[in-house]
Short mmCIF file of C-alpha atoms in Angstrom, two decimals:
data_model
loop_
_atom_site.label_atom_id
_atom_site.label_comp_id
_atom_site.label_asym_id
_atom_site.label_seq_id
_atom_site.Cartn_x
_atom_site.Cartn_y
_atom_site.Cartn_z
CA MET N 125 68.23 -159.45 -8.56
CA LEU N 126 71.49 -160.68 -9.99
CA SER N 127 74.22 -158.12 -10.49
CA TRP N 128 77.44 -158.50 -12.83
CA PHE N 129 79.27 -159.89 -9.96
CA ASP N 130 77.29 -162.81 -9.92
CA PHE N 131 78.39 -163.72 -13.48
CA LEU N 132 82.05 -163.39 -12.68
CA PRO N 133 82.63 -167.24 -13.01
CA LEU N 134 81.42 -167.17 -16.59
CA ARG N 135 83.75 -164.13 -17.33
CA ALA N 136 87.08 -164.93 -15.70
CA ASP N 137 90.16 -166.60 -17.14
CA ARG N 138 92.48 -168.80 -14.79
CA GLN N 139 96.02 -167.80 -14.79
CA GLY N 140 97.90 -170.00 -12.67
CA ALA N 141 96.24 -169.89 -9.04
CA TRP N 142 94.03 -166.69 -9.93
CA GLN N 143 90.93 -165.82 -11.77
CA VAL N 144 91.37 -162.79 -13.75
CA VAL N 145 88.64 -160.63 -15.43
CA SER N 146 89.75 -157.74 -17.82
CA PHE N 147 89.69 -154.67 -15.85
CA LEU N 148 88.11 -153.05 -18.79
CA GLU N 149 85.09 -155.09 -18.03
CA VAL N 150 85.00 -154.00 -14.34
CA ARG N 151 85.03 -150.45 -15.32
CA GLU N 152 81.90 -150.74 -17.61
CA ALA N 153 80.37 -152.90 -14.78
CA ALA N 154 81.26 -150.20 -12.21
CA GLU N 155 79.13 -147.72 -14.35
CA HIS N 156 76.23 -150.11 -14.85
CA GLU N 157 75.98 -151.23 -11.48
CA GLY N 158 76.54 -147.15 -10.15
CA LEU N 159 79.48 -148.07 -8.31
CA SER N 160 83.08 -146.07 -8.31
CA PRO N 161 85.38 -147.95 -10.31
CA ILE N 162 87.56 -148.51 -7.20
CA ASP N 163 84.69 -150.19 -5.22
CA ALA N 164 84.01 -152.38 -8.49
CA GLU N 165 87.65 -153.76 -8.20
CA ILE N 166 87.84 -154.31 -4.78
CA ARG N 167 84.40 -155.96 -4.99
CA CYS N 168 85.88 -158.34 -7.46
CA LEU N 169 89.14 -159.24 -5.35
CA GLN N 170 87.06 -159.64 -2.46
CA ARG N 171 85.48 -162.61 -4.26
CA TRP N 172 88.97 -163.63 -5.47
CA TYR N 173 88.65 -162.47 -8.97
CA VAL N 174 91.50 -160.52 -10.11
CA PRO N 175 91.15 -157.04 -12.38
CA SER N 176 93.88 -157.78 -15.32
CA ARG N 177 95.98 -154.92 -14.50
CA TYR N 178 97.04 -156.15 -11.12
CA ILE N 179 97.92 -159.88 -12.14
CA ARG N 180 101.50 -159.55 -12.42
CA SER N 181 101.84 -158.46 -8.78
CA MET N 182 99.64 -160.90 -7.33
CA GLY N 183 102.81 -163.15 -6.54
CA THR N 184 104.25 -160.45 -4.54
CA ILE N 185 101.25 -158.66 -2.74
CA GLY N 186 98.45 -161.06 -3.18
CA ILE N 187 95.03 -160.23 -3.52
CA ASP N 188 94.92 -158.89 0.26
CA GLY N 189 97.48 -156.35 -0.26
CA GLN N 190 96.05 -155.07 -3.30
CA ILE N 191 92.64 -154.49 -1.60
CA ARG N 192 95.02 -152.56 0.96
CA LEU N 193 96.70 -150.29 -1.62
CA LEU N 194 93.42 -149.64 -3.44
CA SER N 195 91.81 -148.43 -0.01
CA SER N 196 94.77 -146.59 1.16
CA SER N 197 95.76 -142.90 0.62
CA VAL N 198 99.27 -141.43 0.22
CA ALA N 199 100.83 -138.05 0.09
CA VAL N 200 103.66 -137.35 -2.49
CA ILE N 201 105.51 -134.18 -1.33
CA GLY N 202 107.59 -132.92 -4.48
CA CYS N 203 106.69 -133.85 -7.81
CA GLY N 204 110.13 -133.73 -9.74
CA GLY N 205 112.79 -136.23 -10.28
CA LEU N 206 111.69 -138.59 -7.51
CA GLY N 207 108.12 -137.43 -7.21
CA GLY N 208 107.23 -137.72 -10.80
CA LEU N 209 108.62 -141.24 -10.79
CA VAL N 210 107.17 -142.36 -7.57
CA ALA N 211 103.37 -140.84 -8.27
CA ASP N 212 104.02 -143.24 -11.58
CA LEU N 213 104.93 -146.38 -9.89
CA LEU N 214 101.90 -145.87 -7.50
CA ALA N 215 99.44 -145.61 -9.51
CA ARG N 216 100.58 -148.50 -11.22
CA ALA N 217 100.41 -150.65 -8.01
CA GLY N 218 97.02 -149.64 -7.54
CA VAL N 219 97.02 -146.88 -4.61
CA GLY N 220 93.70 -145.80 -4.45
CA ARG N 221 94.47 -141.88 -3.56
CA LEU N 222 97.36 -139.85 -4.42
CA VAL N 223 97.98 -136.48 -3.39
CA LEU N 224 100.19 -134.98 -5.39
CA VAL N 225 102.30 -131.75 -4.11
CA ASP N 226 104.32 -129.34 -5.80
CA GLY N 227 104.28 -125.49 -6.08
CA ASP N 228 106.97 -125.32 -8.95
CA VAL N 229 106.45 -125.60 -12.79
CA PHE N 230 108.79 -127.42 -15.26
CA ASP N 231 111.64 -125.93 -16.52
CA GLU N 232 114.52 -126.76 -19.18
CA THR N 233 116.66 -127.74 -16.39
CA ASN N 234 114.25 -130.57 -15.09
CA LEU N 235 114.49 -132.35 -18.95
CA ASN N 236 117.71 -134.62 -18.00
CA ARG N 237 116.27 -136.33 -15.14
CA GLN N 238 112.63 -135.59 -14.25
CA VAL N 239 110.21 -138.27 -15.95
CA LEU N 240 107.43 -136.03 -16.12
CA SER N 241 109.32 -133.37 -17.65
CA CYS N 242 109.15 -133.15 -21.85
CA GLU N 243 109.41 -130.20 -23.99
CA ALA N 244 105.85 -129.95 -24.56
CA ASN N 245 104.98 -129.18 -20.90
CA LEU N 246 107.95 -126.57 -20.13
CA GLY N 247 106.03 -123.84 -17.83
CA LEU N 248 103.48 -126.44 -16.80
CA SER N 249 102.61 -127.07 -13.00
CA LYS N 250 104.43 -130.21 -12.15
CA SER N 251 101.67 -131.37 -9.59
CA LYS N 252 98.85 -131.14 -12.18
CA ILE N 253 100.90 -133.07 -15.17
CA ALA N 254 101.61 -135.71 -12.20
CA ALA N 255 97.74 -135.85 -11.72
CA GLN N 256 97.22 -136.17 -15.29
CA ARG N 257 99.79 -138.60 -15.63
CA VAL N 258 98.61 -140.70 -13.06
CA SER N 259 94.88 -140.59 -14.37
CA GLU N 260 96.28 -141.76 -17.79
CA ILE N 261 98.26 -144.64 -16.20
CA ASN N 262 95.39 -146.00 -13.95
CA GLY N 263 91.98 -144.51 -14.07
CA VAL N 264 90.74 -145.53 -10.75
CA VAL N 265 93.18 -143.88 -8.91
CA ARG N 266 92.03 -140.53 -7.49
CA ALA N 267 94.62 -138.12 -8.25
CA GLU N 268 94.74 -134.77 -6.70
CA GLY N 269 97.14 -132.28 -7.70
CA ARG N 270 97.89 -129.53 -5.49
CA GLN N 271 99.98 -126.61 -6.86
CA CYS N 272 101.26 -125.27 -3.78
CA MET N 273 104.46 -125.53 -1.24
CA PHE N 274 104.34 -128.03 1.49
CA ASP N 275 104.18 -125.74 4.74
CA GLU N 276 102.42 -125.23 8.26
CA PHE N 277 99.68 -123.66 6.79
CA THR N 278 98.74 -126.15 3.49
CA ALA N 279 99.89 -129.32 5.67
CA ASP N 280 96.10 -129.73 7.23
CA GLY N 281 94.62 -129.77 3.73
CA ILE N 282 97.39 -132.03 2.05
CA LEU N 283 97.49 -134.40 4.86
CA GLU N 284 94.01 -134.93 5.65
CA GLY N 285 92.93 -138.53 5.63
CA CYS N 286 96.51 -140.02 4.36
CA ASP N 287 97.84 -143.25 5.43
CA LEU N 288 101.52 -142.29 4.43
CA ALA N 289 103.38 -139.53 2.89
CA VAL N 290 106.36 -139.69 0.65
CA ASP N 291 109.15 -137.28 1.13
CA CYS N 292 110.47 -136.41 -2.75
CA LEU N 293 111.72 -132.71 -1.58
CA ASP N 294 114.75 -131.04 -2.57
CA ASN N 295 115.58 -129.16 0.29
CA LEU N 296 116.08 -129.66 4.05
CA SER N 297 113.71 -126.96 5.92
CA THR N 298 110.66 -128.19 4.03
CA ARG N 299 111.76 -131.55 4.92
CA ARG N 300 111.93 -130.73 8.53
CA ILE N 301 108.63 -129.20 8.26
CA LEU N 302 107.23 -132.46 6.40
CA PHE N 303 108.36 -134.60 9.05
CA SER N 304 106.88 -132.58 12.27
CA GLU N 305 103.95 -132.27 10.54
CA CYS N 306 103.55 -135.94 10.22
CA ARG N 307 104.35 -136.94 13.46
CA THR N 308 101.87 -134.68 14.82
CA ARG N 309 99.46 -136.61 12.85
CA GLY N 310 100.62 -139.88 13.42
CA ILE N 311 101.50 -140.12 9.77
CA PRO N 312 104.72 -142.48 8.59
CA VAL N 313 107.01 -140.77 5.91
CA VAL N 314 109.02 -142.61 3.60
CA SER N 315 112.11 -140.40 2.99
CA GLY N 316 114.44 -140.10 0.01
CA ALA N 317 117.42 -137.66 -1.17
CA ILE N 318 119.71 -137.72 -3.87
CA GLY N 319 122.98 -136.00 -5.05
CA GLY N 320 125.35 -136.85 -8.00
CA PHE N 321 125.68 -140.59 -7.91
CA TRP N 322 124.74 -140.38 -3.94
CA GLY N 323 121.29 -141.37 -2.50
CA GLN N 324 119.60 -142.53 0.56
CA ILE N 325 115.92 -143.67 1.88
CA GLY N 326 114.65 -144.13 5.29
CA VAL N 327 111.28 -144.56 7.01
CA ALA N 328 110.29 -142.48 9.53
CA MET N 329 107.45 -143.69 11.89
CA PRO N 330 105.60 -141.15 13.86
CA ASP N 331 106.82 -142.56 17.28
CA GLU N 332 110.47 -142.45 16.31
CA GLN N 333 112.69 -139.36 16.29
CA ASN N 334 115.97 -140.82 14.64
CA LEU N 335 115.65 -139.49 11.06
CA ALA N 336 114.01 -136.31 11.88
CA GLU N 337 117.04 -135.80 14.01
CA PHE N 338 119.29 -136.82 11.63
CA LEU N 339 118.00 -134.16 9.39
CA SER N 340 118.56 -131.40 11.90
CA GLY N 341 121.02 -128.37 11.44
CA ASP N 342 121.04 -124.67 9.83
CA THR N 343 121.58 -126.26 6.11
CA ASP N 344 118.90 -126.28 3.23
CA LYS N 345 120.41 -127.57 0.70
CA GLY N 346 122.73 -130.79 0.41
CA VAL N 347 125.94 -131.80 -1.99
CA GLU N 348 123.43 -131.95 -5.19
CA THR N 349 124.34 -127.94 -5.38
CA GLU N 350 127.65 -129.25 -6.76
CA THR N 351 127.04 -132.51 -8.27
CA GLY N 352 123.61 -132.06 -9.81
CA ASN N 353 121.81 -135.04 -10.65
CA PRO N 354 122.11 -137.51 -13.72
CA PRO N 355 119.48 -139.17 -15.08
CA PHE N 356 119.74 -142.40 -13.09
CA THR N 357 120.10 -141.67 -9.64
CA PRO N 358 116.49 -140.06 -9.25
CA ALA N 359 115.14 -143.50 -10.68
CA VAL N 360 116.90 -145.80 -8.25
CA VAL N 361 115.82 -143.93 -4.97
CA ALA N 362 112.17 -143.36 -6.33
CA ALA N 363 111.73 -147.05 -7.06
CA LEU N 364 113.24 -147.82 -3.74
CA GLU N 365 110.93 -145.40 -1.85
CA CYS N 366 108.07 -146.71 -3.80
CA ALA N 367 109.12 -150.07 -2.52
CA GLN N 368 108.94 -148.79 0.82
CA ALA N 369 105.95 -147.21 0.52
CA VAL N 370 104.00 -150.34 -1.09
CA LYS N 371 105.28 -152.84 1.85
CA MET N 372 104.05 -150.54 4.30
CA LEU N 373 100.83 -150.11 3.16
CA THR N 374 100.34 -154.20 2.33
CA GLY N 375 102.19 -155.39 5.54
CA LYS N 376 104.73 -157.17 3.13
CA GLY N 377 108.26 -157.29 3.96
CA LYS N 378 110.52 -155.48 6.24
CA LEU N 379 110.96 -151.75 6.64
CA LEU N 380 113.83 -149.10 6.53
CA THR N 381 113.17 -147.80 10.33
CA ASN N 382 115.91 -146.45 12.44
CA GLN N 383 118.15 -146.72 9.51
CA LEU N 384 119.39 -145.14 6.27
CA LEU N 385 120.03 -147.22 3.38
CA TRP N 386 122.74 -144.99 1.49
CA MET N 387 123.88 -145.73 -2.15
CA ASP N 388 126.94 -144.82 -3.85
CA LEU N 389 126.38 -145.59 -7.89
CA SER N 390 130.08 -144.59 -8.64
CA GLU N 391 131.32 -147.40 -6.50
CA ASP N 392 128.32 -149.69 -6.81
CA GLU N 393 127.81 -149.87 -3.23
CA PHE N 394 124.72 -150.30 -0.71
CA THR N 395 125.25 -149.44 2.85
CA ARG N 396 123.02 -149.70 6.10
CA LEU N 397 123.57 -146.92 8.48
CA ARG N 398 122.06 -147.57 11.83
CA LEU N 399 120.41 -144.39 13.60
CA SER N 400 120.86 -144.11 17.15
#
């Protein structure tokens, strides 16, 4: 018996080197064929037909990369200035499962920089709003909003099945716990931090200690307690974190391992700091 996928050549349009099929048609076909939407998109890609929503990514990550993203699971720890935009970007990229973790709610001080924050959702859960936003952006992504703090007790439930964690935290004590718990489970971490005009990004692989050791010490908060955070610094660092995450999941490009990318937007300077 023929399935919807057997008629793809009749439904697709050629755009350059790619055969493109409407993602809405794929969504309808998934329901008709009894498949999950994500399985239907993967099945199309395996036949070299690209759901229309991903066509602008093909020249960069290719069909194989898109299949890897759809098959991946990422934990975003913190859904504020960094995590809100990371969740948005990873949903647009097509990461198949996002575990979105934050125990906080939106308040008035978040309005200047947090992309998910608006006047209408003050007092609402950051993680739940992040999950709602992800579902609105890309309906195939499984978005799990976890309104809790990340610690030794919640780590198992949060990190189970995850291929990668993205550190979007605002304190060093929880960041140290995240690094430790991910190292124990063999999960890489993409880490970002911000303060005023400054930001840093790095990648910690499970078999490396450098970045974790760099975060050692007795302090909990950084320079942001004095400088605050303007609207643009979280956006830059979140985009760079997302780039590292996508490169790691797809195997495309180089990663910031054993180093920090330090940026000073007041001087428009970006510097690589080697960790040893």
